[in-house]
Structure formats: C-alpha cells, structure tokens
Short mmCIF file of C-alpha atoms and ligand atoms in Angstrom, two decimals:
data_model
loop_
_atom_site.label_atom_id
_atom_site.label_comp_id
_atom_site.label_asym_id
_atom_site.label_seq_id
_atom_site.Cartn_x
_atom_site.Cartn_y
_atom_site.Cartn_z
CA MET A 1 -0.26 20.27 -6.81
CA HIS A 2 -0.94 23.88 -7.33
CA GLU A 3 -3.64 23.92 -4.14
CA PRO A 4 -0.98 24.19 -1.54
CA LEU A 5 1.06 26.52 -3.32
CA LYS A 6 -1.82 28.58 -3.57
CA ILE A 7 -2.54 28.58 -0.07
CA HIS A 8 0.71 28.72 1.51
CA THR A 9 2.91 30.77 -0.46
CA THR A 10 2.67 34.10 -2.69
CA LEU A 11 4.02 32.61 -5.83
CA SER A 12 2.53 33.88 -9.15
CA ARG A 13 1.01 31.14 -11.22
CA ALA A 14 4.17 31.09 -13.52
CA GLU A 15 6.31 30.67 -10.93
CA ARG A 16 3.95 28.04 -9.11
CA GLU A 17 3.67 26.40 -13.01
CA SER A 18 7.49 25.74 -12.92
CA LEU A 19 7.72 24.81 -9.33
CA VAL A 20 5.60 21.96 -10.02
CA GLN A 21 7.21 20.94 -13.08
CA ALA A 22 10.52 21.15 -11.50
CA ILE A 23 9.06 18.75 -8.66
CA LEU A 24 7.55 16.36 -11.07
CA ARG A 25 10.73 16.06 -12.62
CA SER A 26 12.63 15.13 -9.61
CA VAL A 27 10.22 12.39 -8.87
CA GLY A 28 10.71 10.74 -12.24
CA LEU A 29 7.42 12.41 -14.34
CA PRO A 30 7.87 13.93 -17.27
CA ASP A 31 5.97 17.69 -18.04
CA ALA A 32 3.66 15.45 -20.21
CA HIS A 33 2.09 13.79 -16.98
CA LEU A 34 0.98 17.22 -15.82
CA ASP A 35 -2.30 17.13 -18.61
CA LEU A 36 -3.16 13.09 -17.41
CA TYR A 37 -6.05 12.23 -15.10
CA PRO A 38 -5.30 9.86 -12.63
CA HIS A 39 -6.79 6.95 -13.82
CA GLU A 40 -4.58 7.15 -16.84
CA LEU A 41 -1.22 6.87 -14.35
CA SER A 42 -0.05 3.45 -13.46
CA GLY A 43 -0.10 2.71 -9.68
CA GLY A 44 3.96 3.64 -9.61
CA GLN A 45 3.21 6.84 -11.22
CA GLN A 46 0.57 7.59 -8.77
CA ARG A 47 2.74 7.13 -5.62
CA ARG A 48 5.22 9.53 -7.56
CA VAL A 49 2.33 12.10 -7.81
CA GLY A 50 1.63 11.23 -4.35
CA LEU A 51 5.13 12.39 -3.37
CA ALA A 52 5.50 15.45 -5.32
CA ARG A 53 2.42 16.89 -4.10
CA ILE A 54 3.80 16.72 -0.36
CA LEU A 55 7.20 17.83 -1.89
CA THR A 56 5.78 21.04 -2.83
CA LEU A 57 5.65 22.70 0.52
CA ARG A 58 8.94 21.24 1.23
CA PRO A 59 8.09 19.49 4.43
CA ARG A 60 11.32 18.51 6.86
CA MET A 61 9.84 15.13 7.71
CA ILE A 62 7.08 12.80 5.86
CA ILE A 63 5.13 9.83 7.11
CA LEU A 64 4.83 7.14 4.80
CA ASP A 65 1.96 4.79 5.56
CA GLU A 66 2.66 1.35 3.65
CA PRO A 67 3.48 3.59 0.53
CA THR A 68 4.76 0.28 -1.65
CA SER A 69 1.93 -2.00 -0.65
CA GLY A 70 -0.21 -2.72 -4.02
CA LEU A 71 2.86 -2.45 -6.18
CA ASP A 72 4.71 -5.24 -7.87
CA VAL A 73 8.27 -6.13 -7.05
CA SER A 74 9.91 -4.29 -9.90
CA VAL A 75 7.79 -1.26 -9.37
CA GLN A 76 8.35 -1.37 -5.55
CA ALA A 77 11.93 -1.36 -6.29
CA SER A 78 12.07 1.59 -8.22
CA VAL A 79 9.50 3.54 -5.84
CA LEU A 80 11.79 2.69 -2.72
CA LYS A 81 15.20 3.90 -4.69
CA LEU A 82 12.94 7.17 -5.61
CA PHE A 83 12.41 7.53 -1.72
CA ARG A 84 16.01 6.93 -0.87
CA SER A 85 17.43 9.76 -3.66
CA LEU A 86 14.52 12.03 -2.64
CA GLN A 87 15.64 11.80 1.27
CA GLU A 88 19.22 12.98 0.23
CA THR A 89 18.29 15.90 -2.32
CA PHE A 90 15.26 17.19 0.28
CA ALA A 91 17.43 16.48 3.58
CA LEU A 92 14.07 14.65 5.04
CA THR A 93 13.40 12.30 7.46
CA TYR A 94 10.80 9.47 6.91
CA LEU A 95 8.43 8.05 9.21
CA PHE A 96 8.36 4.54 7.61
CA ILE A 97 4.79 2.30 8.31
CA SER A 98 5.14 -1.31 6.74
CA HIS A 99 4.43 -4.80 7.48
CA ASP A 100 6.89 -5.76 4.68
CA LEU A 101 9.88 -6.75 6.86
CA ALA A 102 12.42 -6.86 4.06
CA VAL A 103 11.43 -3.53 3.14
CA VAL A 104 11.64 -2.10 6.58
CA ARG A 105 15.09 -3.79 6.74
CA SER A 106 16.01 -2.03 3.46
CA MET A 107 14.71 1.56 4.34
CA CYS A 108 15.24 2.11 7.91
CA ARG A 109 17.90 2.95 10.30
CA ARG A 110 15.93 2.81 13.71
CA LEU A 111 13.10 0.33 13.86
CA ALA A 112 10.16 0.66 16.29
CA VAL A 113 7.79 -2.80 16.48
CA MET A 114 4.02 -2.38 17.49
CA TYR A 115 1.34 -4.82 18.83
CA LEU A 116 -2.04 -3.78 19.61
CA GLY A 117 -1.18 -0.40 19.46
CA LYS A 118 1.74 0.20 21.75
CA LEU A 119 5.63 0.02 21.24
CA VAL A 120 7.33 -3.61 22.14
CA GLU A 121 10.67 -2.87 20.70
CA VAL A 122 12.58 0.20 19.53
CA GLY A 123 16.35 -0.16 18.34
CA GLU A 124 18.76 0.14 15.41
CA THR A 125 17.05 -2.16 12.47
CA ALA A 126 20.47 -3.96 11.96
CA ALA A 127 20.95 -4.96 15.76
CA VAL A 128 17.12 -5.76 15.85
CA PHE A 129 17.18 -8.14 12.92
CA GLU A 130 20.23 -10.07 14.11
CA LYS A 131 19.00 -10.19 17.58
CA PRO A 132 15.51 -9.46 18.34
CA ARG A 133 14.65 -9.44 22.10
CA HIS A 134 10.98 -9.24 22.56
CA PRO A 135 9.15 -12.49 21.79
CA TYR A 136 7.01 -10.61 19.47
CA THR A 137 9.69 -9.19 17.40
CA GLN A 138 11.07 -12.96 17.57
CA SER A 139 8.12 -14.45 16.08
CA LEU A 140 7.72 -11.88 13.45
CA LEU A 141 11.39 -12.51 12.17
CA ALA A 142 11.03 -16.33 12.36
CA ALA A 143 7.95 -16.03 10.20
CA VAL A 144 9.75 -14.71 7.44
CA PRO A 145 10.06 -17.36 4.57
CA ARG A 146 14.03 -17.83 3.61
CA ILE A 147 14.86 -19.13 0.14
CA GLY A 148 16.59 -22.27 0.13
CA SER A 149 15.61 -22.81 3.99
CA ARG A 150 13.91 -26.68 4.71
CA ARG A 151 13.32 -25.98 7.92
CA VAL A 152 10.13 -24.16 9.49
CA THR A 153 10.69 -22.48 12.73
CA LEU A 154 8.06 -23.45 15.34
CA GLU A 155 9.80 -22.01 18.50
CA PHE A 156 8.00 -18.38 17.79
CA THR A 157 5.17 -19.32 15.97
CA LEU A 158 1.88 -17.78 17.44
CA PRO A 159 -1.33 -19.33 18.52
CA GLY A 160 -4.51 -17.68 17.90
CA GLU A 161 -5.81 -14.35 16.83
CA PRO A 162 -4.81 -10.87 17.85
CA PRO A 163 -7.13 -9.91 20.56
CA ASN A 164 -9.80 -7.23 19.87
CA PRO A 165 -7.81 -3.79 20.29
CA ARG A 166 -11.04 -2.41 22.28
CA ASP A 167 -10.63 -5.40 24.96
CA VAL A 168 -6.87 -5.62 25.16
CA PRO A 169 -5.54 -8.15 27.78
CA SER A 170 -4.45 -6.85 31.13
CA GLY A 171 -0.80 -6.65 31.97
CA CYS A 172 1.07 -7.26 28.57
CA ARG A 173 -1.35 -7.06 25.77
CA PHE A 174 0.77 -10.08 24.11
CA ARG A 175 0.41 -12.66 26.87
CA THR A 176 -2.56 -14.48 25.45
CA ARG A 177 0.06 -15.24 22.41
CA CYS A 178 3.00 -15.47 24.14
CA PRO A 179 5.22 -18.57 24.42
CA LEU A 180 7.05 -16.92 27.42
CA ALA A 181 3.84 -16.08 29.27
CA LYS A 182 4.12 -16.04 33.26
CA GLU A 183 1.55 -15.04 35.94
CA VAL A 184 3.45 -11.70 36.10
CA CYS A 185 2.57 -10.80 32.57
CA ALA A 186 -1.33 -10.93 33.33
CA ALA A 187 -0.79 -8.86 36.76
CA GLU A 188 1.57 -5.62 35.25
CA GLU A 189 2.12 -4.15 32.38
CA PRO A 190 5.91 -4.40 31.13
CA PRO A 191 7.47 -0.78 30.80
CA LEU A 192 9.25 0.01 27.91
CA ARG A 193 12.94 -0.13 29.21
CA SER A 194 16.27 -0.34 28.29
CA VAL A 195 17.62 -3.86 27.32
CA GLY A 196 21.07 -4.10 25.65
CA GLY A 197 21.24 -0.45 23.71
CA ARG A 198 17.47 -0.48 22.71
CA LEU A 199 14.12 -0.31 24.18
CA VAL A 200 12.00 -3.55 25.19
CA ALA A 201 8.89 -4.01 26.70
CA CYS A 202 8.79 -7.65 28.22
CA HIS A 203 9.37 -8.51 32.06
CA PHE A 204 12.09 -11.12 30.60
CA ALA A 205 13.95 -9.19 27.90
S1 SF4 B 1 5.96 -9.51 29.26
FE1 SF4 B 1 5.36 -11.62 29.40
S2 SF4 B 1 3.68 -11.96 27.89
FE2 SF4 B 1 4.57 -10.13 27.56
S3 SF4 B 1 6.17 -10.62 26.05
FE3 SF4 B 1 7.22 -10.65 27.99
S4 SF4 B 1 6.91 -12.92 28.86
FE4 SF4 B 1 5.74 -12.37 26.98
#
C-alpha cells in the first residue's frame, strides 16, 4: 500500500503511514491488519486489502473483474455493500465484470452483454432484465434458476458449446447457437444499433 504513494506522491513516511491506516479503516480493516501476511487474511479481507491498495491513489474509475468470485454468499454480500459505500464516499465509477447475473443486477445501473468478445446488447440494467432484446441475453436470463419455479424454459436453451474465439463464425458470431438464425446472419455481421432505447447487435431485434 505504501509503494504507489512512494512512487506517485511526495508524502513523508509518517504521512503515508497515516493515510494507509485511514484507507484500511475505510474498507473495514483495523490497523492490526497492517502487520499480517496475506495467508493470515480471509478471502473477504484479501478483497478489502486489494480495494484499499487501489484507493490509495484516489482513482476516479475502478475496473472490478469478477470481484466476488470464490467468496461465500454472506461474505459476497458484505463486499458488495462495501463497494457501494466506497462508491459514494470516493465518488467512484466502477466497470464491473461478472458472470453472476444476480450480482450484476444489484450493482450495475447500465449493463453491457458480451458474446465471444463482442458487445451484443447495452442498456439500463432494469430494462434489459425486464425485456432482453438479443437472443443471447434472452438465453442467459432464461438460464437463471428461480426459486419456486417448476417450469424449465426450453425456448432459449442454447445448443452446443461456444465456438473457438480464434475461429469465430462468419456474420453474427452467435449464429451457430441462435434459435432465430437466418441466412443473412451468416452473411452479414449485425451492427450494434439503437433499438427501443438501447443498443442491440441482431438483424431481427
Ligand atoms: S443476427 Fe441472427 S444469429 Fe445473430 S442473434 Fe440475431 S437472429 Fe441470431
């Protein structure tokens, strides 16, 4: 935590010391944690230290790549709560990358769905969950298990495996698995275009 401050600021050792302590406290870790080794911290505490290290230089934007993976659900909830409170305190913007749709729904205002390295749908999170417009987004949301639901939705179940990213299909990358694919989908790559207040890359959206 001291290292970036040494490189990027002219703070004295004592000033760095007190800043590091303040930032550790802001992520919910008491000063005693300064003397611990990584293996002495729990998974949730390690995420907090990671966040504290990022915050020392006061970034305006943080890219969080699967920040809750490997954490159990209760620790996950406390880490997400911490992200929200730090966002307010430090006026942060997050780019939040996750495969966990429940976490995405609770954390993100805007949502961008990717398939094989390309954006297929971008919009307000609530609107996308309410009415997904791209077939891939529809299949993702249909695959989310619902407590109490007896029905399994087969309408958007995807066949096969994702293609090799080094040998992507012609036209629309999703066409080999899309239940709505037509000839044009193999011939032309659909552009990301505005459809009903959001961006969708599908010829038939
Ligand atoms: S462009 Fe065609 S293959 Fe691609 S998502 Fe739309 S319907 Fe499916």
